Structure formats: C-alpha cells, structure tokens
mmCIF file of C-alpha atoms in Angstrom:
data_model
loop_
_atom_site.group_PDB
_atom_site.id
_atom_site.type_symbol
_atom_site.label_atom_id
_atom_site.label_comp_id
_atom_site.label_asym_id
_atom_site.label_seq_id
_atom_site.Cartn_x
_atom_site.Cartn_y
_atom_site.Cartn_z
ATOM 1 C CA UNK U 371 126.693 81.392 107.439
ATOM 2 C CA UNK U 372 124.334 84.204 108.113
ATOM 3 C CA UNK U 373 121.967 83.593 105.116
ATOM 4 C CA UNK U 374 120.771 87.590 104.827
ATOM 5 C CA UNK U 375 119.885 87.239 101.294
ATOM 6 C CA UNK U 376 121.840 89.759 100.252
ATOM 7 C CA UNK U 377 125.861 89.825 98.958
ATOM 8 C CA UNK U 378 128.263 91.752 101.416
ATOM 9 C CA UNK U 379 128.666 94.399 99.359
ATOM 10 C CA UNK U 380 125.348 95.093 99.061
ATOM 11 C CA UNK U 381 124.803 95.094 102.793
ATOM 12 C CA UNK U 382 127.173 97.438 103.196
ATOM 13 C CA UNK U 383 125.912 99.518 100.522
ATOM 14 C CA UNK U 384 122.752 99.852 102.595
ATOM 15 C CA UNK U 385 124.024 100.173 105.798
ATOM 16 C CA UNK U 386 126.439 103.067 104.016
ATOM 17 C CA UNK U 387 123.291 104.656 102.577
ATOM 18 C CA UNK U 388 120.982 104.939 105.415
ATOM 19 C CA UNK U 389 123.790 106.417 107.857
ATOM 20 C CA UNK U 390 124.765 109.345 104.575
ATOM 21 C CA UNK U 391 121.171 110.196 104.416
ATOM 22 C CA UNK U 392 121.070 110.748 108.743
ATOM 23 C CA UNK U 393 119.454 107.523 109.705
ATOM 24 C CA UNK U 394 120.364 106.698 112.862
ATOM 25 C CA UNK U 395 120.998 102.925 113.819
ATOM 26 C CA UNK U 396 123.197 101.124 116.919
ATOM 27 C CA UNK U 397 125.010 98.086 116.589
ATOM 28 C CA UNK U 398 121.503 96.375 117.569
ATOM 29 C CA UNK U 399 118.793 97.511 115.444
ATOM 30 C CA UNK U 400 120.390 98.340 111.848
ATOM 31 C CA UNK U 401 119.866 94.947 109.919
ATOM 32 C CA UNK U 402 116.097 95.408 111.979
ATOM 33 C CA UNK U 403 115.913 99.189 110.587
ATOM 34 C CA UNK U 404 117.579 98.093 106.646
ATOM 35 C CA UNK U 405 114.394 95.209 107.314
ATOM 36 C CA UNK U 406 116.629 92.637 107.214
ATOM 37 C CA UNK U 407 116.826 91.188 110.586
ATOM 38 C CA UNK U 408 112.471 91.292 111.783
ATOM 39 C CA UNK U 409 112.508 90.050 114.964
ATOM 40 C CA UNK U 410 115.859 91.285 115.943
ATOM 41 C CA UNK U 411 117.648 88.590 117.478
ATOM 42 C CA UNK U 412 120.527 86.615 116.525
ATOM 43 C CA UNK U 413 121.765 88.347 113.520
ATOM 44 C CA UNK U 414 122.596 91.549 115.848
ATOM 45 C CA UNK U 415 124.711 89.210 118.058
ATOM 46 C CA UNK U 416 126.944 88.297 114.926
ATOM 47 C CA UNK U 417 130.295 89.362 115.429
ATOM 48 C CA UNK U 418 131.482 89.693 111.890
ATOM 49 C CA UNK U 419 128.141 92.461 111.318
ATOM 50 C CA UNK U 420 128.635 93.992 114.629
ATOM 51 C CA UNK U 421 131.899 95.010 113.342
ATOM 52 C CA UNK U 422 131.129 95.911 109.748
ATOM 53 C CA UNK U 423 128.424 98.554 111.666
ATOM 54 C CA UNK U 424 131.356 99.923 113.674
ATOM 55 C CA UNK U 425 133.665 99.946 110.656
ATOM 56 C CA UNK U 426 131.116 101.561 108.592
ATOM 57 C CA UNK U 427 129.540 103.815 111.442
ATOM 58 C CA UNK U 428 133.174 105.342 111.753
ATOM 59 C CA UNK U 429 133.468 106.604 107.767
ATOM 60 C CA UNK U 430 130.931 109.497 108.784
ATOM 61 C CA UNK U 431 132.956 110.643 111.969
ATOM 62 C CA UNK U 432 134.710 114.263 112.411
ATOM 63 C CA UNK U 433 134.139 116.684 109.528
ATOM 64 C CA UNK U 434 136.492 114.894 107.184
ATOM 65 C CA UNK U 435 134.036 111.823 106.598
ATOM 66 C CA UNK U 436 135.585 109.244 103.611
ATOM 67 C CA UNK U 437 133.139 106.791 102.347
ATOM 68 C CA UNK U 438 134.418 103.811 100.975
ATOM 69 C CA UNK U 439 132.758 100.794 99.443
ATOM 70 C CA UNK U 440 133.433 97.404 101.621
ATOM 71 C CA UNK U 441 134.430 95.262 97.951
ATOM 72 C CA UNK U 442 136.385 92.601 96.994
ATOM 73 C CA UNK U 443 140.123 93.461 97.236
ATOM 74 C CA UNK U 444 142.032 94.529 94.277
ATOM 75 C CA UNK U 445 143.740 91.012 93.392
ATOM 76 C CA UNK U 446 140.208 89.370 93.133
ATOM 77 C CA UNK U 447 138.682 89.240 89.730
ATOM 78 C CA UNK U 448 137.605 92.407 88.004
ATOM 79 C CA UNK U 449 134.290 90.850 87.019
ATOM 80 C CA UNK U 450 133.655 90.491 91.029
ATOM 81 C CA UNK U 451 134.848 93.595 91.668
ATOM 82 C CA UNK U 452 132.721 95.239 89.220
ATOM 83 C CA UNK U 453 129.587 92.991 90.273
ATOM 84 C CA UNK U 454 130.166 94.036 93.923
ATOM 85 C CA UNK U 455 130.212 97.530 92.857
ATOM 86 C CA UNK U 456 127.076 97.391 90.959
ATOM 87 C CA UNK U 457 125.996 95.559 94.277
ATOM 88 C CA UNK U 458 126.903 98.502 96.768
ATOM 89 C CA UNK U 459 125.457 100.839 94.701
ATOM 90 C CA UNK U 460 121.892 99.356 94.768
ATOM 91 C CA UNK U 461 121.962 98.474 98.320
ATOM 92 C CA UNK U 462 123.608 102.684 98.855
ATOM 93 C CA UNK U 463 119.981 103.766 97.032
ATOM 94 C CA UNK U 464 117.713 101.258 99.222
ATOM 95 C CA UNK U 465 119.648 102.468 102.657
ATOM 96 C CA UNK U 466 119.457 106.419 101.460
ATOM 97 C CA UNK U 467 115.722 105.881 100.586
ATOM 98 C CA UNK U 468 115.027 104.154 104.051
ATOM 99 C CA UNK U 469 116.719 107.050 106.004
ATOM 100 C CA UNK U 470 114.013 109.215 104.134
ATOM 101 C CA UNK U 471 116.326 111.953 103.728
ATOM 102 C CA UNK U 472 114.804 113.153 100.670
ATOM 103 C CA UNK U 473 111.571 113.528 102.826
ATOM 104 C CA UNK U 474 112.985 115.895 105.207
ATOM 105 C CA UNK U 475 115.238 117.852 103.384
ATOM 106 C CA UNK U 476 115.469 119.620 99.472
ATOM 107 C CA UNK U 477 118.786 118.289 98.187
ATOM 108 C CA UNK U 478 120.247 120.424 95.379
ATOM 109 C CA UNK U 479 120.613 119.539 91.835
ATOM 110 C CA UNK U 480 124.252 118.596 92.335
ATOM 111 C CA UNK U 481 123.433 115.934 95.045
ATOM 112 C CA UNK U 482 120.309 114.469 93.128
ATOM 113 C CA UNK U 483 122.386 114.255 89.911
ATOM 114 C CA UNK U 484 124.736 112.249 92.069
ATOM 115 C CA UNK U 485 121.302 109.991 93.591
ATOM 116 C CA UNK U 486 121.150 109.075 89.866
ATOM 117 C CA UNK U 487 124.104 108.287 88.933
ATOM 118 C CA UNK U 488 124.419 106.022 91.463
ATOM 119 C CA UNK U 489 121.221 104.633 90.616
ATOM 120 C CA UNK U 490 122.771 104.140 86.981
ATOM 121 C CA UNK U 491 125.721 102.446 87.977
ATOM 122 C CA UNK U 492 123.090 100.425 90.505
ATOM 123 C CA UNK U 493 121.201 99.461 87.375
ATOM 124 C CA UNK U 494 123.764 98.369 85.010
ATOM 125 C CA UNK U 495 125.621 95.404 84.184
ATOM 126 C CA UNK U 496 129.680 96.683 84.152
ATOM 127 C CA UNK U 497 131.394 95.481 80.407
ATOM 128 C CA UNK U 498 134.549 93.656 80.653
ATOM 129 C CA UNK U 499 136.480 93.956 77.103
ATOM 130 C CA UNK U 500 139.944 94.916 77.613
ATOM 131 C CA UNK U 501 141.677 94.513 81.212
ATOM 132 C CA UNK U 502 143.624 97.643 81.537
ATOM 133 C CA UNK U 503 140.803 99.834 80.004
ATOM 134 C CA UNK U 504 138.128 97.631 81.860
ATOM 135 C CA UNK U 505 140.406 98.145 85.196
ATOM 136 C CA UNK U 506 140.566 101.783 84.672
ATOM 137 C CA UNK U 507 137.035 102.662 84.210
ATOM 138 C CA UNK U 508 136.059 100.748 87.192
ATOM 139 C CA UNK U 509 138.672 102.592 89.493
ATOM 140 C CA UNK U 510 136.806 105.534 87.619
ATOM 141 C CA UNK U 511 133.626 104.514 88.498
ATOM 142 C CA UNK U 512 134.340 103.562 92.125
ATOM 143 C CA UNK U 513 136.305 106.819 92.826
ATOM 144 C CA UNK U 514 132.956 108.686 91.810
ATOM 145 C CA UNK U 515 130.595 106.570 94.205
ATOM 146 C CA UNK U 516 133.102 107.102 97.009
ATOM 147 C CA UNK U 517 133.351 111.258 96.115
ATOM 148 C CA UNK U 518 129.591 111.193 95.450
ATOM 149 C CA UNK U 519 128.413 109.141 98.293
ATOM 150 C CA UNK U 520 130.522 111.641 100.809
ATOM 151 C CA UNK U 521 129.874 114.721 99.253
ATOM 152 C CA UNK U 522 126.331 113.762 99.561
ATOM 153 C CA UNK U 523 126.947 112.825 103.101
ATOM 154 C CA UNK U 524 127.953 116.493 103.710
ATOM 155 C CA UNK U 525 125.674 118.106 102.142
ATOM 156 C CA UNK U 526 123.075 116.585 104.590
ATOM 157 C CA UNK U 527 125.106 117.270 107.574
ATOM 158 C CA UNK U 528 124.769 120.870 106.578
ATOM 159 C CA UNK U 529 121.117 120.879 105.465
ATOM 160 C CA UNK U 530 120.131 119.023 108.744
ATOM 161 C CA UNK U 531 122.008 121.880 110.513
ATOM 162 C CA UNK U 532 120.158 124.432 108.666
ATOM 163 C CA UNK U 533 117.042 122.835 109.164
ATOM 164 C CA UNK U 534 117.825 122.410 113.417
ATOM 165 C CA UNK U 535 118.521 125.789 113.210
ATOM 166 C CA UNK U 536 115.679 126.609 112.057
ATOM 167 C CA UNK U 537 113.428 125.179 114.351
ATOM 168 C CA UNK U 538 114.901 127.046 117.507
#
C-alpha cells in the first residue's frame, strides 16, 4: 500500500490536470511536482504509478489527444463511480492550477467556462435516485469532463504555440 493520501482517481485527476495545462513531469518527479512525494524517493520507484504516468502521459500524444478519467469500471457501483468522478475532477483543478497555465496564458471564455464546470462537478456531491436516470446523467457528466478536459488540452497546445511564436 502506497498510503498517498489521496483516492486513485483523484491522483489521476491531478496528474491529468497538470500535463492539459503544459506541465511537464517524467516518470520520476510528478508525485514530487503534484507535492505528493517531498523527498522523492520510493514512491517514484512504484511500479503500479510509474505506469499510471505512462498511461496517462500517452492521452496527450499526436494531435488527436483523448482524455479519459482512470475510474472505477462500469460494473462497480454507481455511487463509486460517481464519487470517483467527483474525485478526478478535484484532483484535474489542483494539477491544472499547479501547471500555472492560467499564469502564462489568457484562456478564452469557452475554456474557463469549462475550468468551472469542472470545478462544479469537483464540488458537488452526485444524487443517486433512480438507476437508469442516475446512470445516464453520470455517463453525461463524465462524457463532458473527458470533451472538456481535452478540448482544454488543445486549446493550450495552440496558445503555447502562439505564445513560442511570439517570442522568436
């Protein structure tokens, strides 16, 4: 057991959010850079996070990048679903926020509409009334963080471009 403090989901989230906003990590510093690994020793060796950082480095390759959420599979219970969700999204904002990319570049409206509805769905507590309804709005919900996490992912690529560009 690792003993990170934080739920899976959520350290994916993080990890998710600080490589969309352009932060820059290798397998052996990114629990150091999301602060969660100090001194930078045995949790980098872990096999089992060395591979979610390759598994979640390579959603942001080529120009088709597809983020998806690391949550409970689909069998498991919707309530754990949901709570992972919730979970992902929060550690998505902390990971963004790190990479500072709202610092060093002016995202449009679009992309900081999408900043806070993730923070929404970050700060909320997911209902559970009726399964099928309850089942569809969190496919709902999930498709949006995935579509909103990469479109936000692209729009930095190009800013960043813009912004190298700029400087030659």
């Amino acid at each position: 057991m690792l003993r990170l403090g934080v739920e899976v989901s959520d350290l994916h989230g993080s990890l998710t959010g600080f490589l969309c906003a352009g932060g820059h990590a290798s397998v052996d510093d990114w629990l150091d850079l999301l602060a969660l690994d100090p001194d930078g020793s045995r949790l980098a060796r872990d096999p089992n996070l060395q591979q979610m950082f390759r598994d979640c480095s390579a959603q942001f390759e080529g120009a088709s990048a597809q983020i998806e959420p690391f949550l409970p599979p689909v069998g498991a219970p919707l309530a754990l679903r949901a709570d992972a969700l919730v979970d992902w999204c929060r550690g998505f904002l902390g990971g963004f926020g790190l990479a500072g990319a709202t610092q060093r570049l002016a995202l449009s409206a679009d992309a900081n509409e999408v900043l806070a509805d993730i923070g929404r769905i970050g700060a909320s507590r997911l209902e559970h009334s009726d399964a099928t309804e309850d089942e569809q709005a969190l496919t709902d919900v999930l498709d949006f963080a995935c579509m909103g996490a990469t479109m936000l992912h692209r729009e930095i690529v190009a800013r960043a471009r813009v912004a190298a560009r700029s400087l030659h």
